[in-house]
Coordinates of C-alpha atoms in Angstrom, one line a residue:
M1 CA -1.9 3.4 17.0
N2 CA -2.5 2.1 13.4
I3 CA 0.5 1.4 11.4
L4 CA 0.8 0.4 7.7
V5 CA 3.4 -1.7 6.0
T6 CA 3.7 -2.7 2.3
L7 CA 6.3 -5.4 1.2
D8 CA 7.1 -8.7 -0.2
K9 CA 8.8 -11.6 1.5
G10 CA 12.3 -10.4 1.1
Y11 CA 11.8 -7.8 3.8
I12 CA 10.3 -9.9 6.2
N13 CA 13.6 -9.6 8.8
P14 CA 14.0 -5.9 8.3
L15 CA 10.2 -5.6 8.9
C16 CA 10.8 -7.7 12.6
V17 CA 13.7 -5.3 13.7
M18 CA 11.7 -2.3 12.7
L19 CA 8.6 -3.5 14.7
S20 CA 10.7 -4.3 17.5
S21 CA 12.1 -0.9 17.4
L22 CA 8.5 0.7 17.2
A23 CA 7.2 -1.5 20.6
D24 CA 10.6 -0.8 22.6
S25 CA 9.8 2.9 22.0
H26 CA 6.3 3.1 22.7
P27 CA 6.1 0.8 26.0
D28 CA 2.4 2.0 26.8
T29 CA 1.0 1.6 22.9
F30 CA -0.8 -1.1 21.5
F31 CA -0.2 -1.5 17.3
D32 CA -2.5 -2.6 14.9
I33 CA -0.4 -3.8 11.9
Y34 CA -2.1 -3.7 8.6
V35 CA 0.1 -5.8 6.2
M36 CA -0.9 -5.0 2.7
N37 CA 0.8 -7.6 0.3
K38 CA 0.1 -10.4 -2.3
S39 CA 2.0 -13.3 -0.9
F40 CA 2.0 -13.5 2.8
K41 CA 1.1 -16.6 4.6
C42 CA 0.1 -17.5 8.1
A43 CA 3.5 -19.2 8.4
D44 CA 4.9 -15.7 7.6
Y45 CA 2.7 -14.2 10.3
E46 CA 4.0 -16.9 13.0
Y47 CA 7.5 -16.2 12.0
I48 CA 7.3 -12.6 12.9
K49 CA 5.3 -13.1 15.9
H50 CA 7.7 -15.5 17.4
R51 CA 10.6 -13.2 16.6
L52 CA 9.0 -10.4 17.9
N53 CA 7.3 -12.2 21.3
S54 CA 5.1 -8.7 21.9
E55 CA 1.5 -9.0 23.1
K56 CA 1.1 -4.9 21.9
I57 CA 1.2 -6.2 18.2
R58 CA -1.6 -7.2 16.4
F59 CA -1.2 -8.2 12.4
H60 CA -4.1 -7.4 9.9
D61 CA -3.7 -9.1 6.3
I62 CA -4.7 -7.0 3.6
K63 CA -4.5 -8.7 0.4
V64 CA -3.7 -6.7 -2.9
D65 CA -4.4 -7.9 -6.5
D66 CA -1.8 -6.9 -8.7
S67 CA -3.9 -6.9 -11.9
M68 CA -5.1 -3.0 -11.1
L69 CA -1.3 -2.2 -11.4
A70 CA -0.5 -4.2 -14.5
G71 CA 0.8 -1.1 -16.5
A72 CA 3.2 0.3 -13.7
P73 CA 6.7 0.1 -14.1
V74 CA 8.8 -2.2 -11.7
T75 CA 12.1 -3.5 -10.8
D76 CA 14.0 -5.6 -8.5
R77 CA 14.0 -2.4 -6.0
Y78 CA 10.5 -1.4 -6.6
P79 CA 8.1 -4.2 -7.0
H80 CA 4.3 -3.9 -7.1
E81 CA 4.3 -3.5 -3.2
M82 CA 5.4 0.1 -3.3
Y83 CA 2.3 1.0 -5.0
Y84 CA -0.1 -0.1 -2.3
R85 CA 0.5 2.8 0.0
I86 CA -0.9 5.2 -2.8
F87 CA -4.0 2.8 -2.8
A88 CA -4.4 2.3 0.7
A89 CA -7.6 4.2 1.6
K90 CA -9.2 1.7 -0.7
F91 CA -8.4 -1.8 0.9
L92 CA -8.0 -0.6 4.7
P93 CA -11.4 -1.0 6.9
V94 CA -13.3 2.0 6.8
N95 CA -13.4 2.5 10.4
I96 CA -10.1 3.8 10.6
D97 CA -9.8 7.5 9.8
K98 CA -5.6 7.8 9.8
I99 CA -2.7 5.5 9.5
L100 CA 1.1 5.7 9.5
Y101 CA 2.8 4.2 7.1
L102 CA 6.5 3.0 7.8
D103 CA 9.0 1.4 5.3
P104 CA 10.5 -1.7 6.6
D105 CA 14.1 -0.4 6.5
L106 CA 14.1 1.8 9.0
V107 CA 14.0 2.0 13.2
V108 CA 12.1 4.1 15.5
I109 CA 14.5 5.2 18.5
K110 CA 11.6 7.7 20.2
N111 CA 7.8 8.2 20.7
L112 CA 5.8 9.1 17.6
D113 CA 2.6 10.5 19.4
E114 CA 3.3 14.0 18.1
L115 CA 3.5 13.0 14.8
Y116 CA 0.5 10.8 14.8
C117 CA -1.8 13.2 16.5
L118 CA -0.5 15.9 13.8
D119 CA -3.7 17.8 12.6
L120 CA -3.8 17.0 8.8
G121 CA -6.7 19.1 8.0
D122 CA -8.2 18.2 4.5
N123 CA -4.6 17.4 3.3
Y124 CA -3.8 13.7 2.7
F125 CA -0.4 12.9 3.9
A126 CA 2.4 14.3 6.0
A127 CA 5.7 13.5 5.2
A128 CA 9.2 14.7 4.8
S129 CA 11.3 15.6 1.9
H130 CA 15.1 14.8 1.4
V131 CA 15.7 17.5 -1.6
G132 CA 17.1 20.8 -1.5
K133 CA 15.9 23.5 -4.0
P134 CA 18.0 22.9 -7.3
L135 CA 16.5 19.3 -7.0
Q136 CA 13.2 20.4 -6.1
K137 CA 12.9 22.3 -9.3
L138 CA 14.4 19.6 -11.5
N139 CA 11.9 17.3 -9.9
E140 CA 8.9 20.3 -10.8
I141 CA 9.7 19.9 -14.3
R142 CA 10.7 16.3 -14.7
L143 CA 7.2 15.2 -13.0
Q144 CA 5.1 18.2 -14.0
M145 CA 3.9 18.5 -10.7
C146 CA 0.5 20.2 -10.1
S147 CA 1.7 22.8 -7.8
K148 CA 5.2 24.0 -6.1
G149 CA 4.6 21.5 -3.0
P150 CA 7.3 19.1 -1.5
Y151 CA 9.1 16.3 -3.6
I152 CA 8.7 13.6 -0.8
N153 CA 10.2 10.4 0.7
S154 CA 7.7 8.1 0.9
G155 CA 9.0 5.9 3.6
V156 CA 7.6 7.6 6.4
M157 CA 3.7 8.8 5.7
L158 CA 0.9 9.8 8.1
M159 CA -2.1 9.0 5.8
N160 CA -5.6 11.0 6.3
L161 CA -7.6 7.9 5.1
D162 CA -11.0 10.0 5.6
A163 CA -9.9 12.6 3.2
L164 CA -8.6 10.1 0.4
R165 CA -11.8 8.0 0.7
R166 CA -13.8 11.3 0.1
E167 CA -11.9 12.6 -2.6
Q168 CA -9.1 10.1 -4.1
N169 CA -9.6 9.6 -8.1
Y170 CA -7.9 6.6 -9.0
G171 CA -8.3 7.3 -12.5
V172 CA -6.1 10.2 -12.1
V173 CA -3.3 8.3 -10.7
F174 CA -3.4 5.6 -13.5
D175 CA -3.7 7.8 -16.0
Y176 CA -0.6 9.9 -14.5
I177 CA 1.4 6.4 -14.7
E178 CA 0.6 5.7 -18.1
K179 CA 1.4 9.0 -19.5
N180 CA 4.8 9.2 -17.5
K181 CA 5.9 5.6 -16.9
N182 CA 9.1 6.2 -18.6
I183 CA 10.2 8.9 -16.5
L184 CA 9.6 7.6 -13.1
F185 CA 13.0 7.0 -11.0
L186 CA 11.3 6.1 -7.6
P187 CA 7.6 5.4 -9.0
D188 CA 5.6 5.5 -5.5
Q189 CA 7.1 8.8 -4.1
D190 CA 7.2 10.3 -7.8
I191 CA 3.6 10.0 -8.3
I192 CA 2.5 10.9 -4.7
S193 CA 4.5 14.0 -5.2
A194 CA 3.2 15.0 -8.3
V195 CA -0.3 14.3 -8.3
Y196 CA -1.0 15.3 -4.4
S197 CA 1.8 17.8 -4.0
D198 CA -1.1 20.5 -2.9
K199 CA -2.3 17.9 -0.3
I200 CA 1.0 17.1 1.8
V201 CA 1.8 18.7 5.4
T202 CA 5.7 18.5 5.4
I203 CA 7.3 17.2 8.3
D204 CA 11.1 17.7 9.4
P205 CA 13.4 15.0 8.0
Y206 CA 15.9 15.4 10.7
I207 CA 13.2 13.9 13.3
Y208 CA 11.4 11.3 11.3
N209 CA 13.3 10.5 8.3
M210 CA 16.9 10.5 9.2
T211 CA 19.6 9.0 6.8
E212 CA 23.2 8.2 6.8
R213 CA 23.4 10.6 3.3
M214 CA 22.0 13.6 5.3
L215 CA 24.3 13.1 8.5
A216 CA 27.3 12.7 5.9
S217 CA 26.3 16.1 4.1
H218 CA 26.6 17.8 7.4
K219 CA 29.7 16.3 8.3
S220 CA 31.3 17.6 5.0
V221 CA 30.1 21.1 5.8
K222 CA 31.3 20.8 9.9
M223 CA 27.7 21.6 10.8
D224 CA 26.7 20.4 14.5
I225 CA 24.5 17.5 13.6
D226 CA 26.6 14.2 14.3
Y227 CA 25.9 10.8 15.8
Q228 CA 25.3 12.3 19.5
W229 CA 22.5 14.7 17.8
V230 CA 21.0 12.1 15.9
Q231 CA 20.6 10.1 19.2
K232 CA 19.4 12.8 21.3
N233 CA 16.7 14.3 18.6
S234 CA 15.9 11.9 15.7
A235 CA 12.8 9.8 16.0
I236 CA 13.2 7.8 13.0
I237 CA 16.7 6.4 11.1
H238 CA 15.5 5.7 7.7
Y239 CA 18.1 3.2 5.6
C240 CA 16.8 4.3 2.3
G241 CA 18.7 3.3 -0.9
R242 CA 21.5 0.7 -1.5
N243 CA 23.1 1.1 1.5
K244 CA 21.4 -1.3 4.1
P245 CA 22.6 -2.3 7.7
W246 CA 21.8 -6.1 7.2
K247 CA 24.3 -5.8 4.4
E248 CA 28.1 -6.5 4.9
N249 CA 29.4 -3.4 3.0
Y250 CA 27.2 -1.1 4.9
M251 CA 29.0 2.5 5.1
G252 CA 28.3 5.1 7.7
T253 CA 27.3 4.9 11.4
L254 CA 23.6 5.0 11.9
D255 CA 23.7 1.1 11.4
I256 CA 24.0 1.1 15.4
F257 CA 20.4 1.5 15.8
Y258 CA 19.4 -1.2 13.3
K259 CA 22.0 -3.5 15.2
K260 CA 20.8 -2.8 18.6
Y261 CA 17.1 -4.0 17.7
S262 CA 18.2 -6.7 15.9
A263 CA 20.3 -8.3 18.3
V264 CA 17.0 -8.0 20.6
I265 CA 14.7 -10.2 18.5
D266 CA 17.9 -12.7 17.9
C267 CA 18.5 -13.4 21.3

C-alpha cells in the first residue's frame, strides 16, 4: 500500500504513532511511505525506524523546493508542507498510479483496504466532508467554488495520480492562490475544494475521518453514535484542529486510541 505524508519535523512523534497504528491494523500488508518534506535528514528516518521497529514499512524521501510556493500564505499551524499534497503527482515516482494521503495527527484502528481499492474513475481525490449544508453554502460563496461539489477535509485523501498527471494544471492552482490568498482559512483544503470540487468522490467521515467534534455533536442531540460505536465502526480517528491528544489539555474521549499506539512504540 502506498502512503503519502507531508510534514515538518515538529510532527515526527505523531507520525510514529500514526504509522504504528497503520501497521497494527494491517498485519499482512507492507507499506511504502512517501515523505514529502524539505528538512528531513537520515537521522530523522533512523529515529522513526527505531521507534516503529517494523519490517513492513519502507520510507522514500521526497524533497520539495519551497520556491514554487513563495506567494502562498503560511502560519505556524499551516506551514508550506501542507501544500505539498496538492502537487504530489509532480514529485512522486511515475510508476505509482494512486496513493493514500494521511495526516500525521490521526490513528488507524481498522483495515483500509476497501478505501484504498475504491474506484476513482476520472476523479482526482476521494475525501470526506465535515461541514453541513449551511457551512457548505458559505464555503461555496467564500471560495467561489467551481461547482457544488463537497468542501472536504484534506487529512485523508485517496489520490488518483494517473489522472492528476494527465490533467492537473499547476498554473490554475497558483493563480487561485494569488487571487484568493487573503481569504484562505485552511489553505490546502480550501484550494482543493475550490479548484477540484467537481473531481472529488466523497467518503463517509464517520468511518474514514472521525473526529472528537463529530462525536460531541451527536452526544448533544442524543443520537446513537458514542465511543462504543466509534470503536466498532470507525477506521480512522483524526485529531484535527488544536485539540491534540499529545497535549495535556486534550478534551474528549477519543485520545484513548492515540495513547494506545503511543504506549506501544514507547515500550
